[in-house]
Coordinates of C-alpha atoms in Angstrom, one line a residue:
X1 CA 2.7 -50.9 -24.0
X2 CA 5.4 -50.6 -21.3
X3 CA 5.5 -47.1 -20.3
X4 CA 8.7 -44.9 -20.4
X5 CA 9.6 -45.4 -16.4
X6 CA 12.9 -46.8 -14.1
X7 CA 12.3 -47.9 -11.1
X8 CA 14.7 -49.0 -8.3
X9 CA 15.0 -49.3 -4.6
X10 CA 17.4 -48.5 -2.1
X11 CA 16.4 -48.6 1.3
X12 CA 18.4 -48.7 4.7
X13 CA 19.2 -44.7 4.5
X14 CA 22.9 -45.1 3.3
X15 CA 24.4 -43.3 0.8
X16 CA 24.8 -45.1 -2.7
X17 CA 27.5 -46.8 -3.6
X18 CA 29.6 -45.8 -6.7
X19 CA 28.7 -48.9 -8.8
X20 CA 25.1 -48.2 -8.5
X21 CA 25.7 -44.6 -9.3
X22 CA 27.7 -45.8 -12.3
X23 CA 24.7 -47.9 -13.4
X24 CA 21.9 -45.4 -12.6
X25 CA 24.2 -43.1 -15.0
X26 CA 24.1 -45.9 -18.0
X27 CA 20.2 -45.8 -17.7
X28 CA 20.3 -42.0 -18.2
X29 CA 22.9 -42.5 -21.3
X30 CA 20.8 -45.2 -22.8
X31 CA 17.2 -44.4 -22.0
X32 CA 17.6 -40.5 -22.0
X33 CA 13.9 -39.7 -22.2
X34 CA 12.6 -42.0 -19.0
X35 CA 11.1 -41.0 -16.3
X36 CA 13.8 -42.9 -13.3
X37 CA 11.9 -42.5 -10.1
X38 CA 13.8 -43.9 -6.4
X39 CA 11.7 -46.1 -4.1
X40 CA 13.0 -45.8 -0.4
X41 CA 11.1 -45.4 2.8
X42 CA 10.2 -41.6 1.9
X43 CA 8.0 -43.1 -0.9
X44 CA 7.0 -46.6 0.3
X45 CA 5.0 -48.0 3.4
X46 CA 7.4 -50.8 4.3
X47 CA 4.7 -52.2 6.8
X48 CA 2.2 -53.0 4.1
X49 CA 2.3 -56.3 4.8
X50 CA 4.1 -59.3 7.2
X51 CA 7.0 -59.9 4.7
X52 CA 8.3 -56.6 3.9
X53 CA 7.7 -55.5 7.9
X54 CA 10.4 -58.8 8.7
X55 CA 12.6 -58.2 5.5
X56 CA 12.9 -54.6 6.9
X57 CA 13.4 -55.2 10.5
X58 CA 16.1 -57.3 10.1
X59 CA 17.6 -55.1 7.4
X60 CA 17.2 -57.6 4.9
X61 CA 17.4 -54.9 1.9
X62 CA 17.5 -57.4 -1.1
X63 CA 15.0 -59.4 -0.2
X64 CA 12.4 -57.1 0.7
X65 CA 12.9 -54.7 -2.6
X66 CA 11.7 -58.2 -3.8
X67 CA 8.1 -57.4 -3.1
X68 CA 8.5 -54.0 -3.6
X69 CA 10.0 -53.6 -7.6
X70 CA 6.9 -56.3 -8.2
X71 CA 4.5 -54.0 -6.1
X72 CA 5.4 -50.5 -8.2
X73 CA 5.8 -52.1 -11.7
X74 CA 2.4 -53.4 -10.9
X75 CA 0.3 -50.0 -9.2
X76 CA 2.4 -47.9 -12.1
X77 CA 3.8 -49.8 -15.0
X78 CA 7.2 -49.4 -16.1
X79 CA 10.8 -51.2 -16.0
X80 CA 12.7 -52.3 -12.6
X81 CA 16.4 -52.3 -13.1
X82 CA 18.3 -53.4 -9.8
X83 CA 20.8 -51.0 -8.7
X84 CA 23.9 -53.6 -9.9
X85 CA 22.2 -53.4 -13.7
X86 CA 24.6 -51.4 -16.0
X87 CA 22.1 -50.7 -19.4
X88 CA 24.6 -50.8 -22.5
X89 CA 21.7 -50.1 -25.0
X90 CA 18.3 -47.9 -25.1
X91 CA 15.2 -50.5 -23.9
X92 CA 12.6 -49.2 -26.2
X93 CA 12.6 -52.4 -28.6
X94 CA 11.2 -54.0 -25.1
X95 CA 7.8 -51.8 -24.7
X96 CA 6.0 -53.6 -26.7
X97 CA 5.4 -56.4 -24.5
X98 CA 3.2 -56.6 -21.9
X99 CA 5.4 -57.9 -19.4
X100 CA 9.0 -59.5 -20.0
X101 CA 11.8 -61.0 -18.1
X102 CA 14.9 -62.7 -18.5
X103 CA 16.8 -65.8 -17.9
X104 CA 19.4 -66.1 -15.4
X105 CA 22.7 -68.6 -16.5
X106 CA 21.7 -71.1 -13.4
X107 CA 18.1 -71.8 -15.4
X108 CA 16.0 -69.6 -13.1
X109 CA 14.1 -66.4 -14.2
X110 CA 15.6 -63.4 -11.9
X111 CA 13.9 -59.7 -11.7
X112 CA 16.8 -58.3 -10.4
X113 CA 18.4 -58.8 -14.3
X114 CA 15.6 -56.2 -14.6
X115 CA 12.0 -56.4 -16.1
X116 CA 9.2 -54.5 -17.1
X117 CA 5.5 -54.6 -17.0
X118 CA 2.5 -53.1 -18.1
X119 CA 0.1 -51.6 -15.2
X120 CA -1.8 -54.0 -13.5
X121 CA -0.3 -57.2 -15.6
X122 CA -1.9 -60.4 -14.3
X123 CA 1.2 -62.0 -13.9
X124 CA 2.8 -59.4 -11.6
X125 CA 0.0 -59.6 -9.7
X126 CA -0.1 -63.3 -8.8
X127 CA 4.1 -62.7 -8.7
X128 CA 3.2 -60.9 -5.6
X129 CA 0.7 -63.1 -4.1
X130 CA 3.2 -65.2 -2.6
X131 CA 4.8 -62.3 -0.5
X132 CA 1.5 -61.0 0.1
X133 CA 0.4 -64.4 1.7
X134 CA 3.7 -64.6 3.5
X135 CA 4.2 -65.3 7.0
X136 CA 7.0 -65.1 9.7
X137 CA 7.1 -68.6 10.4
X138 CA 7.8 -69.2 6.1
X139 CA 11.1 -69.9 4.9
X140 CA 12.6 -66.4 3.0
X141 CA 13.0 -67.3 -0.7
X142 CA 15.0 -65.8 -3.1
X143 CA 13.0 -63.7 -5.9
X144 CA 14.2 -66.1 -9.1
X145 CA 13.1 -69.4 -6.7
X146 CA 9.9 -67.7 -6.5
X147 CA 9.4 -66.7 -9.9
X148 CA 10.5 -69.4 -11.8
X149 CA 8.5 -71.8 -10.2
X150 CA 5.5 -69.4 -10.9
X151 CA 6.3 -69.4 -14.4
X152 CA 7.2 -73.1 -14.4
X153 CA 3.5 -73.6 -13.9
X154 CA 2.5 -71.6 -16.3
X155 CA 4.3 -74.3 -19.2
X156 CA 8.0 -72.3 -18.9
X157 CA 10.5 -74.2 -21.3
X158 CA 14.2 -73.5 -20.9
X159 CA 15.6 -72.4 -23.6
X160 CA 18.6 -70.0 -23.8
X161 CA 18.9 -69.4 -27.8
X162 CA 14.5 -68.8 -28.2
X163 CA 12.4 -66.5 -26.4
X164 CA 9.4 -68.1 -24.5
X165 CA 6.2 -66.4 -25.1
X166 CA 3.5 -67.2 -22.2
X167 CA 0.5 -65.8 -22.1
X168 CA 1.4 -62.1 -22.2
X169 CA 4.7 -63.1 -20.4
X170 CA 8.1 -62.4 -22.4
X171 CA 11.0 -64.7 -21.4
X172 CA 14.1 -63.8 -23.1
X173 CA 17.2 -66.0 -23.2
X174 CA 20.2 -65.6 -20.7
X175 CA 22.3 -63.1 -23.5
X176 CA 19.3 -60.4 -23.4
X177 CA 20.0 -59.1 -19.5
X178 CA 22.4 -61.9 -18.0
X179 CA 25.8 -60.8 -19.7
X180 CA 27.5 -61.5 -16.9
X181 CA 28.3 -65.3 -15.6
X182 CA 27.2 -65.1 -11.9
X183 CA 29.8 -68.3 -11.5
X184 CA 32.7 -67.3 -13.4
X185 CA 32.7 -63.3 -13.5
X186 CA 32.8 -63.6 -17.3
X187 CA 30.9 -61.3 -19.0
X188 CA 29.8 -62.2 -23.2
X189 CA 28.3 -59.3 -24.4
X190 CA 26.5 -60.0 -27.8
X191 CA 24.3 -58.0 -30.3
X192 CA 21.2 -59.0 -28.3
X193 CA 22.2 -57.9 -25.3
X194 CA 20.6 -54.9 -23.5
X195 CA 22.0 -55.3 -19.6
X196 CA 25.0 -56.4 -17.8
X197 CA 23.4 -57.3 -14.4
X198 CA 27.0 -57.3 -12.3
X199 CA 25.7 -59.6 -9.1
X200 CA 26.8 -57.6 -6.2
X201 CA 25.0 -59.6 -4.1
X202 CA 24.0 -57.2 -1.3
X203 CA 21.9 -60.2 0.4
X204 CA 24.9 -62.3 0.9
X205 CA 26.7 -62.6 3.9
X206 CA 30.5 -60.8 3.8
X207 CA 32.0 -64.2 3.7
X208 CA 29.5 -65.6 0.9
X209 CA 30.3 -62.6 -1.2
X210 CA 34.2 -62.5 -0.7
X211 CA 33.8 -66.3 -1.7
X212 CA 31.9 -65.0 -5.3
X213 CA 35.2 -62.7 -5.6
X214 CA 37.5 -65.0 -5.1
X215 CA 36.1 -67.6 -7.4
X216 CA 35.9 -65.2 -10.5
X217 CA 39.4 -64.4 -9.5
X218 CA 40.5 -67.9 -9.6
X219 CA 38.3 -68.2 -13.0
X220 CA 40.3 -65.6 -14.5
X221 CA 43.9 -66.1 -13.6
X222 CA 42.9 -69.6 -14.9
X223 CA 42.0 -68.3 -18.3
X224 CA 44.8 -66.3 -18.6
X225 CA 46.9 -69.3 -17.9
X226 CA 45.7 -71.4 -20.6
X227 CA 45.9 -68.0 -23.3
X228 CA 49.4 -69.7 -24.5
X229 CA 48.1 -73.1 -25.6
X230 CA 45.2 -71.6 -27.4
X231 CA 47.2 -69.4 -29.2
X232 CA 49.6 -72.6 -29.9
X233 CA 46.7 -75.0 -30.8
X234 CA 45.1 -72.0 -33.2
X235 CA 48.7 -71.8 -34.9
X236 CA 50.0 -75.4 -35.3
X237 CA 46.7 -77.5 -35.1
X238 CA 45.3 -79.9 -33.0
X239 CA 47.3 -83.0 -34.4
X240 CA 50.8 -80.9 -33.9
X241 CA 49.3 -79.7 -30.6
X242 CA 48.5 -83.1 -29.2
X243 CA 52.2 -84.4 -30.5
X244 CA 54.1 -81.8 -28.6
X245 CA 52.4 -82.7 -25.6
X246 CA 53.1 -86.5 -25.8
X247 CA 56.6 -85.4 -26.3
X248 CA 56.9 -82.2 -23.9
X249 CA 54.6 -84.5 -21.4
X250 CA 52.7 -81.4 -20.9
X251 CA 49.1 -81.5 -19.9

C-alpha cells in the first residue's frame, strides 16, 4: 500500500512560480488528508553522489530532481507529483499498487506525469541505479529515456487504452496523468483521468521552450480555423460537404 505522502522538489533557492503554486493548491483540494512534504537543499544532501553534484553545479534543476523524486519515494514511500502536475481528482484509487506510473503521448514512461511507490520497491531501486552509477564523462539523459528503457526490459508493451501490469509495476495509459498533448498544447480530459501534467519544461533552453509556445499556439489558431467546416460537414454531410468544395474550389 502507497502511503498518504506528496513529494516534490524545488531547488536553486528561488521563489515559486505561480503555476506551481496553483498546482501544489489542486493537490491540497484533491488529496486533503496527505502529508505534502518540499525536498530542496535544506532537506537533501545534493552531493550524494557524482550525478546530482554535476546536475546541481551547473544548475541543472530538472534533471537532478530526477534522482532525487526516485531517491525519496524509495527511502519513504509515497507519490512524486512534479511541480507543473495540476491533480483534478483525489489519488486514493492509486494506493493500492505497489508502484505505478504513466505513459507519456511520445510512447515513453515519464515520472514527472507523477508516480508513486511503496518503500523500498525493487523497481525504484534499480530506477536509481543508473544515476547512482553515473559519471561525468556520461551523456545526461532525460528521466522517461531512462525509464522506459528500464521497463522496456522488463517485457513493457505499449498500449494507451490497457494498463500494463509488470511485476509489481503499474503502467497506466497516456489519459490517466498525461491530459495534456506535450506537442499540440491540447489538453483531453476524460473520466480516467487523475493529472494534467502542463510541460513547463524548466530543463529547456529559453529558445526551446518559447519554440513549445509557439507551436501549441500555431496548433490552436489552426483548430480554431477549421471550427467552420466542421460545423458545415456536421450540418450538411460529407457528400454535400465535398460538392461545395468542388464547386467553391475550396480546400
Amino acid at each position: 500500500m502507497i502511503p498518504k505522502i506528496i513529494h516534490y522538489c524545488w531547488f536553486g533557492r528561488n521563489p515559486l512560480p505561480k503555476t506551481a503554486e496553483k498546482c501544489i493548491r489542486s493537490w491540497k483540494k484533491c488529496c486533503p488528508d496527505y502529508e505534502i512534504i518540499r525536498w530542496d537543499e535544506s532537506n537533501f544532501d545534493v552531493n550524494c553522489n557524482e550525478y546530482c553534484r554535476e546536475m546541481y553545479e551547473q544548475e541543472k534543476w530538472a534533471f537532478l530532481t530526477d534522482y532525487v523524486r526516485l531517491r525519496v519515494v524509495y527511502e519513504n514511500g509515497g507519490i512524486y507529483l512534479d511541480t507543473d502536475v495540476e491533480v483534478i481528482k483525489p489519488l486514493d484509487d492509486l494506493l493500492h499498487n505497489s508502484t505505478y506510473m504513466g505513459l507519456e503521448t511520445t510512447d515513453k514512461v515519464n515520472t514527472g506525469l507523477g508516480f508513486g511507490a511503496e518503500r523500498n520497491h525493487w523497481f525504484i531501486g534499480e530506477n536509481m541505479n543508473y544515476y547512482e552509477k553515473w559519471k561525468s564523462s556520461d551523456p545526461v539523459e532525460t528521466c522517461p529515456i531512462i525509464t522506459t528503457r528500464l521497463l522496456e526490459s522488463k517485457g513493457l508493451i505499449y498500449n494507451h487504452l490497457n494498463v500494463n501490469h509488470l511485476n509489481g509495476v503499474t503502467v497506466y495509459p497516456t489519459e490517466y496523468f498525461c491530459a495534456k498533448n506535450s506537442h499540440t498544447g491540447e489538453v483531453c480530459i476524460t473520466k480516467k483521468t487523475y493529472t494534467i501534467h502542463h510541460f513547463d519544461a524548466s530543463w529547456q533552453t529559453k529558445s526551446e521552450r518559447t519554440k513549445t509556445l509557439n507551436r501549441w499556439h500555431d496548433y490552436k489558431i489552426e483548430r480554431q480555423r477549421k471550427i467552420p467546416k466542421r460545423i458545415i460537414r456536421k450540418l450538411l454531410g460529407n457528400d454535400k460537404t465535398e460538392l461545395l468544395k468542388r464547386i467553391f474550389r475550396i480546400k
